[in-house]
Amino acid sequence: MATTENTAGGGSFDDSPTRARVAEAILRGGPSTAATLAEELDLTPAAIRRHLDHLVADGVLEPREQRVNGPRGRGRPAKVFALTDAGRHQFTHAYDALAVEALAFLRDAVGDDAVRSFAAERLEPLRQRLAERLAGVEPADRPAALAEALSAEGFAAGTSSTATGAQICQHHCPVAHVAEQFPHLCEAEAEMFAQVLGTHVQRLATIAHGDGVCTTHLPLSTEPVDPEKVTS
C-alpha cells in the first residue's frame, strides 16, 4: 500500500529525506514518470507530485517530454522528470573527489597508460550500445543517429551541419569535474565516437575545459578509422 506523508511546509532538498529518495531513484534509473516513481517508492500519487513540484522549484529536477519509440498512442506522452546539472552535482561532488584520488593513485603507481586503459574500458558498455543503435544506419545519417542515442543515454546531444561535415554538441557530461584533471576521459570518448561512426573525429570543445558544451567535429569522410588520427 502506498504511504502518505505530512509534507506541509517548504523545505529544501537537503531537509527532506523523502525528496532525496526521489532524486536518488531518478539518479539510478534515469528520467522517470511520476507514476513510476510513486510505485517504486511506495508513495501516493499526491505525495509524489508534491515532492516533484518541490524538486523542480529547487532546481534539482526538470520536467521533459517522454521519448516514445514507435507510433504514439492517443493523447500527450507522459511527462518525465530528470536531474538537472545542479541536482546531479549534489550527488556527484563527493564521488568526483574520490574518483580523482583513485585515478591519481593509478597514474602515479602504474602510469598514464593505465589511466587511458581504464578510460577506454569504462566506456566499452556504452560503445557497444551505441554501435547497436548505429548498425545499418547510412553514413550520412550516423551523426544524427549518434546524437539521438547519446540523448537517450542522458548526454542531451544534438547535431548541426557544417561545410565540411557535422558537429555533435553534448550539453551534459557526467564526469566533467574528473575530466578537468584527467583529459584521458575526453580522449577515450572521442576515440569511441570514431569507432562507432567509422570515421575520424575531432574534439573542438569540452565542458571539462570550461566550454559550455562538448563539441565534436565529424568530417564528411567515411574512411576507416586510424586511431592515431583521433584527436581531442
GROMACS .gro file of C-alpha atoms in nm:
model
  232
    1MET     CA    1   0.000   0.000   0.000
    2ALA     CA    2   0.132   0.343  -0.087
    3THR     CA    3   0.226   0.552   0.214
    4THR     CA    4   0.111   0.905   0.289
    5GLU     CA    5   0.321   1.179   0.444
    6ASN     CA    6   0.295   1.512   0.613
    7THR     CA    7   0.459   1.730   0.352
    8ALA     CA    8   0.326   2.062   0.469
    9GLY     CA    9   0.566   2.349   0.458
   10GLY     CA   10   0.853   2.423   0.228
   11GLY     CA   11   1.192   2.277   0.299
   12SER     CA   12   1.487   2.226   0.072
   13PHE     CA   13   1.629   1.916  -0.092
   14ASP     CA   14   1.873   1.862   0.196
   15ASP     CA   15   1.592   1.894   0.455
   16SER     CA   16   1.374   1.620   0.306
   17PRO     CA   17   1.484   1.256   0.323
   18THR     CA   18   1.190   1.153   0.105
   19ARG     CA   19   1.271   1.407  -0.164
   20ALA     CA   20   1.629   1.283  -0.151
   21ARG     CA   21   1.495   0.932  -0.217
   22VAL     CA   22   1.301   1.062  -0.517
   23ALA     CA   23   1.612   1.227  -0.662
   24GLU     CA   24   1.822   0.917  -0.591
   25ALA     CA   25   1.569   0.698  -0.773
   26ILE     CA   26   1.599   0.920  -1.080
   27LEU     CA   27   1.979   0.918  -1.050
   28ARG     CA   28   1.974   0.536  -1.057
   29GLY     CA   29   1.701   0.479  -1.313
   30GLY     CA   30   1.717   0.788  -1.533
   31PRO     CA   31   1.427   1.018  -1.628
   32SER     CA   32   1.108   0.877  -1.477
   33THR     CA   33   0.736   0.946  -1.471
   34ALA     CA   34   0.551   1.036  -1.154
   35ALA     CA   35   0.361   0.707  -1.171
   36THR     CA   36   0.682   0.504  -1.194
   37LEU     CA   37   0.838   0.689  -0.902
   38ALA     CA   38   0.526   0.655  -0.688
   39GLU     CA   39   0.520   0.279  -0.743
   40GLU     CA   40   0.894   0.235  -0.686
   41LEU     CA   41   0.899   0.442  -0.365
   42ASP     CA   42   0.558   0.325  -0.238
   43LEU     CA   43   0.412   0.676  -0.228
   44THR     CA   44   0.068   0.804  -0.318
   45PRO     CA   45   0.029   0.997  -0.645
   46ALA     CA   46  -0.049   1.313  -0.445
   47ALA     CA   47   0.264   1.276  -0.232
   48ILE     CA   48   0.496   1.211  -0.526
   49ARG     CA   49   0.355   1.513  -0.710
   50ARG     CA   50   0.424   1.737  -0.411
   51HIS     CA   51   0.782   1.613  -0.389
   52LEU     CA   52   0.837   1.653  -0.762
   53ASP     CA   53   0.700   2.009  -0.750
   54HIS     CA   54   0.942   2.095  -0.467
   55LEU     CA   55   1.239   1.943  -0.650
   56VAL     CA   56   1.154   2.127  -0.971
   57ALA     CA   57   1.115   2.455  -0.780
   58ASP     CA   58   1.451   2.396  -0.610
   59GLY     CA   59   1.621   2.338  -0.945
   60VAL     CA   60   1.704   1.976  -0.867
   61LEU     CA   61   1.472   1.828  -1.134
   62GLU     CA   62   1.334   1.942  -1.466
   63PRO     CA   63   1.026   1.808  -1.649
   64ARG     CA   64   1.072   1.677  -2.001
   65GLU     CA   65   0.854   1.522  -2.268
   66GLN     CA   66   0.889   1.146  -2.261
   67ARG     CA   67   1.062   0.989  -2.561
   68VAL     CA   68   0.837   0.738  -2.736
   69ASN     CA   69   0.982   0.467  -2.960
   70GLY     CA   70   0.749   0.371  -3.242
   71PRO     CA   71   0.397   0.503  -3.309
   72ARG     CA   72   0.246   0.720  -3.038
   73GLY     CA   73  -0.088   0.642  -2.888
   74ARG     CA   74  -0.362   0.893  -2.832
   75GLY     CA   75  -0.301   1.184  -2.600
   76ARG     CA   76   0.016   1.357  -2.496
   77PRO     CA   77   0.317   1.148  -2.382
   78ALA     CA   78   0.360   1.122  -2.007
   79LYS     CA   79   0.592   1.382  -1.858
   80VAL     CA   80   0.922   1.252  -1.718
   81PHE     CA   81   1.143   1.415  -1.456
   82ALA     CA   82   1.520   1.431  -1.496
   83LEU     CA   83   1.802   1.558  -1.278
   84THR     CA   84   1.942   1.898  -1.366
   85ASP     CA   85   2.317   1.959  -1.358
   86ALA     CA   86   2.270   2.126  -1.019
   87GLY     CA   87   2.073   1.829  -0.890
   88ARG     CA   88   2.328   1.579  -1.015
   89HIS     CA   89   2.609   1.784  -0.860
   90GLN     CA   90   2.462   1.728  -0.513
   91PHE     CA   91   2.525   1.357  -0.558
   92THR     CA   92   2.847   1.359  -0.754
   93HIS     CA   93   3.066   1.606  -0.567
   94ALA     CA   94   3.196   1.350  -0.315
   95TYR     CA   95   3.227   1.079  -0.581
   96ASP     CA   96   3.420   1.317  -0.806
   97ALA     CA   97   3.678   1.379  -0.534
   98LEU     CA   98   3.714   1.006  -0.472
   99ALA     CA   99   3.746   0.935  -0.847
  100VAL     CA  100   4.018   1.198  -0.885
  101GLU     CA  101   4.210   1.048  -0.593
  102ALA     CA  102   4.177   0.697  -0.737
  103LEU     CA  103   4.291   0.800  -1.085
  104ALA     CA  104   4.580   0.999  -0.942
  105PHE     CA  105   4.690   0.691  -0.747
  106LEU     CA  106   4.660   0.476  -1.060
  107ARG     CA  107   4.863   0.726  -1.266
  108ASP     CA  108   5.135   0.760  -1.002
  109ALA     CA  109   5.156   0.387  -0.935
  110VAL     CA  110   5.131   0.249  -1.289
  111GLY     CA  111   5.144   0.541  -1.533
  112ASP     CA  112   4.929   0.735  -1.778
  113ASP     CA  113   4.873   0.431  -1.998
  114ALA     CA  114   4.684   0.265  -1.714
  115VAL     CA  115   4.455   0.566  -1.686
  116ARG     CA  116   4.394   0.557  -2.063
  117SER     CA  117   4.314   0.186  -2.044
  118PHE     CA  118   4.071   0.249  -1.761
  119ALA     CA  119   3.902   0.532  -1.953
  120ALA     CA  120   3.854   0.310  -2.260
  121GLU     CA  121   3.733   0.011  -2.057
  122ARG     CA  122   3.484   0.228  -1.868
  123LEU     CA  123   3.322   0.332  -2.199
  124GLU     CA  124   3.310  -0.016  -2.352
  125PRO     CA  125   2.949  -0.097  -2.246
  126LEU     CA  126   2.834   0.239  -2.384
  127ARG     CA  127   3.031   0.181  -2.705
  128GLN     CA  128   2.851  -0.149  -2.756
  129ARG     CA  129   2.508   0.008  -2.701
  130LEU     CA  130   2.585   0.293  -2.941
  131ALA     CA  131   2.721   0.052  -3.203
  132GLU     CA  132   2.396  -0.145  -3.186
  133ARG     CA  133   2.191   0.173  -3.234
  134LEU     CA  134   2.400   0.273  -3.538
  135ALA     CA  135   2.412  -0.070  -3.701
  136GLY     CA  136   2.280  -0.046  -4.056
  137VAL     CA  137   2.249   0.335  -4.047
  138GLU     CA  138   2.376   0.507  -4.362
  139PRO     CA  139   2.699   0.712  -4.312
  140ALA     CA  140   2.521   1.042  -4.382
  141ASP     CA  141   2.264   0.967  -4.111
  142ARG     CA  142   2.508   0.848  -3.845
  143PRO     CA  143   2.572   1.186  -3.676
  144ALA     CA  144   2.201   1.239  -3.611
  145ALA     CA  145   2.159   0.877  -3.502
  146LEU     CA  146   2.454   0.908  -3.264
  147ALA     CA  147   2.317   1.230  -3.114
  148GLU     CA  148   1.979   1.065  -3.058
  149ALA     CA  149   2.145   0.762  -2.897
  150LEU     CA  150   2.356   0.985  -2.673
  151SER     CA  151   2.049   1.180  -2.565
  152ALA     CA  152   1.881   0.854  -2.471
  153GLU     CA  153   2.184   0.787  -2.251
  154GLY     CA  154   2.144   1.124  -2.076
  155PHE     CA  155   2.401   1.337  -2.263
  156ALA     CA  156   2.146   1.587  -2.406
  157ALA     CA  157   2.309   1.582  -2.751
  158GLY     CA  158   2.222   1.750  -3.079
  159THR     CA  159   2.373   1.795  -3.425
  160SER     CA  160   2.441   2.077  -3.666
  161SER     CA  161   2.571   2.076  -4.024
  162THR     CA  162   2.893   2.244  -4.137
  163ALA     CA  163   3.058   2.291  -4.476
  164THR     CA  164   3.296   2.004  -4.400
  165GLY     CA  165   3.072   1.765  -4.213
  166ALA     CA  166   2.867   1.779  -3.894
  167GLN     CA  167   2.908   1.864  -3.529
  168ILE     CA  168   2.769   1.686  -3.226
  169CYS     CA  169   2.710   1.901  -2.919
  170GLN     CA  170   2.667   1.738  -2.579
  171HIS     CA  171   2.513   1.963  -2.318
  172HIS     CA  172   2.574   1.729  -2.026
  173CYS     CA  173   2.889   1.550  -1.910
  174PRO     CA  174   2.859   1.327  -1.602
  175VAL     CA  175   3.237   1.321  -1.547
  176ALA     CA  176   3.322   1.684  -1.626
  177HIS     CA  177   3.483   1.758  -1.289
  178VAL     CA  178   3.703   1.449  -1.307
  179ALA     CA  179   3.790   1.501  -1.675
  180GLU     CA  180   3.909   1.851  -1.590
  181GLN     CA  181   4.209   1.688  -1.424
  182PHE     CA  182   4.216   1.372  -1.634
  183PRO     CA  183   4.151   1.458  -2.002
  184HIS     CA  184   4.210   1.088  -2.076
  185LEU     CA  185   3.832   1.051  -2.024
  186CYS     CA  186   3.753   1.301  -2.300
  187GLU     CA  187   4.011   1.144  -2.531
  188ALA     CA  188   3.864   0.797  -2.477
  189GLU     CA  189   3.516   0.926  -2.557
  190ALA     CA  190   3.637   1.082  -2.883
  191GLU     CA  191   3.805   0.754  -2.978
  192MET     CA  192   3.481   0.571  -2.902
  193PHE     CA  193   3.288   0.805  -3.133
  194ALA     CA  194   3.541   0.734  -3.409
  195GLN     CA  195   3.493   0.361  -3.361
  196VAL     CA  196   3.113   0.363  -3.373
  197LEU     CA  197   3.098   0.613  -3.662
  198GLY     CA  198   3.374   0.453  -3.866
  199THR     CA  199   3.541   0.787  -3.935
  200HIS     CA  200   3.794   1.030  -3.794
  201VAL     CA  201   3.656   1.279  -3.538
  202GLN     CA  202   3.798   1.589  -3.374
  203ARG     CA  203   3.708   1.744  -3.041
  204LEU     CA  204   3.662   2.119  -3.066
  205ALA     CA  205   3.545   2.197  -2.712
  206THR     CA  206   3.470   2.022  -2.383
  207ILE     CA  207   3.275   2.108  -2.072
  208ALA     CA  208   3.569   1.978  -1.869
  209HIS     CA  209   3.790   2.252  -2.017
  210GLY     CA  210   3.541   2.525  -1.931
  211ASP     CA  211   3.337   2.536  -2.251
  212GLY     CA  212   2.960   2.547  -2.242
  213VAL     CA  213   2.919   2.222  -2.435
  214CYS     CA  214   3.128   1.931  -2.560
  215THR     CA  215   3.158   1.979  -2.936
  216THR     CA  216   3.288   1.709  -3.169
  217HIS     CA  217   3.352   1.764  -3.541
  218LEU     CA  218   3.260   1.475  -3.771
  219PRO     CA  219   3.418   1.515  -4.119
  220LEU     CA  220   3.235   1.401  -4.430
  221SER     CA  221   3.497   1.133  -4.496
  222THR     CA  222   3.396   0.777  -4.414
  223GLU     CA  223   3.742   0.625  -4.449
  224PRO     CA  224   3.836   0.352  -4.199
  225VAL     CA  225   3.938   0.486  -3.861
  226ASP     CA  226   4.307   0.532  -3.786
  227PRO     CA  227   4.329   0.555  -3.403
  228GLU     CA  228   4.646   0.763  -3.434
  229LYS     CA  229   4.445   1.037  -3.607
  230VAL     CA  230   4.175   1.066  -3.344
  231THR     CA  231   4.224   1.393  -3.155
  232SER     CA  232   4.051   1.558  -2.865
   0.00000   0.00000   0.00000
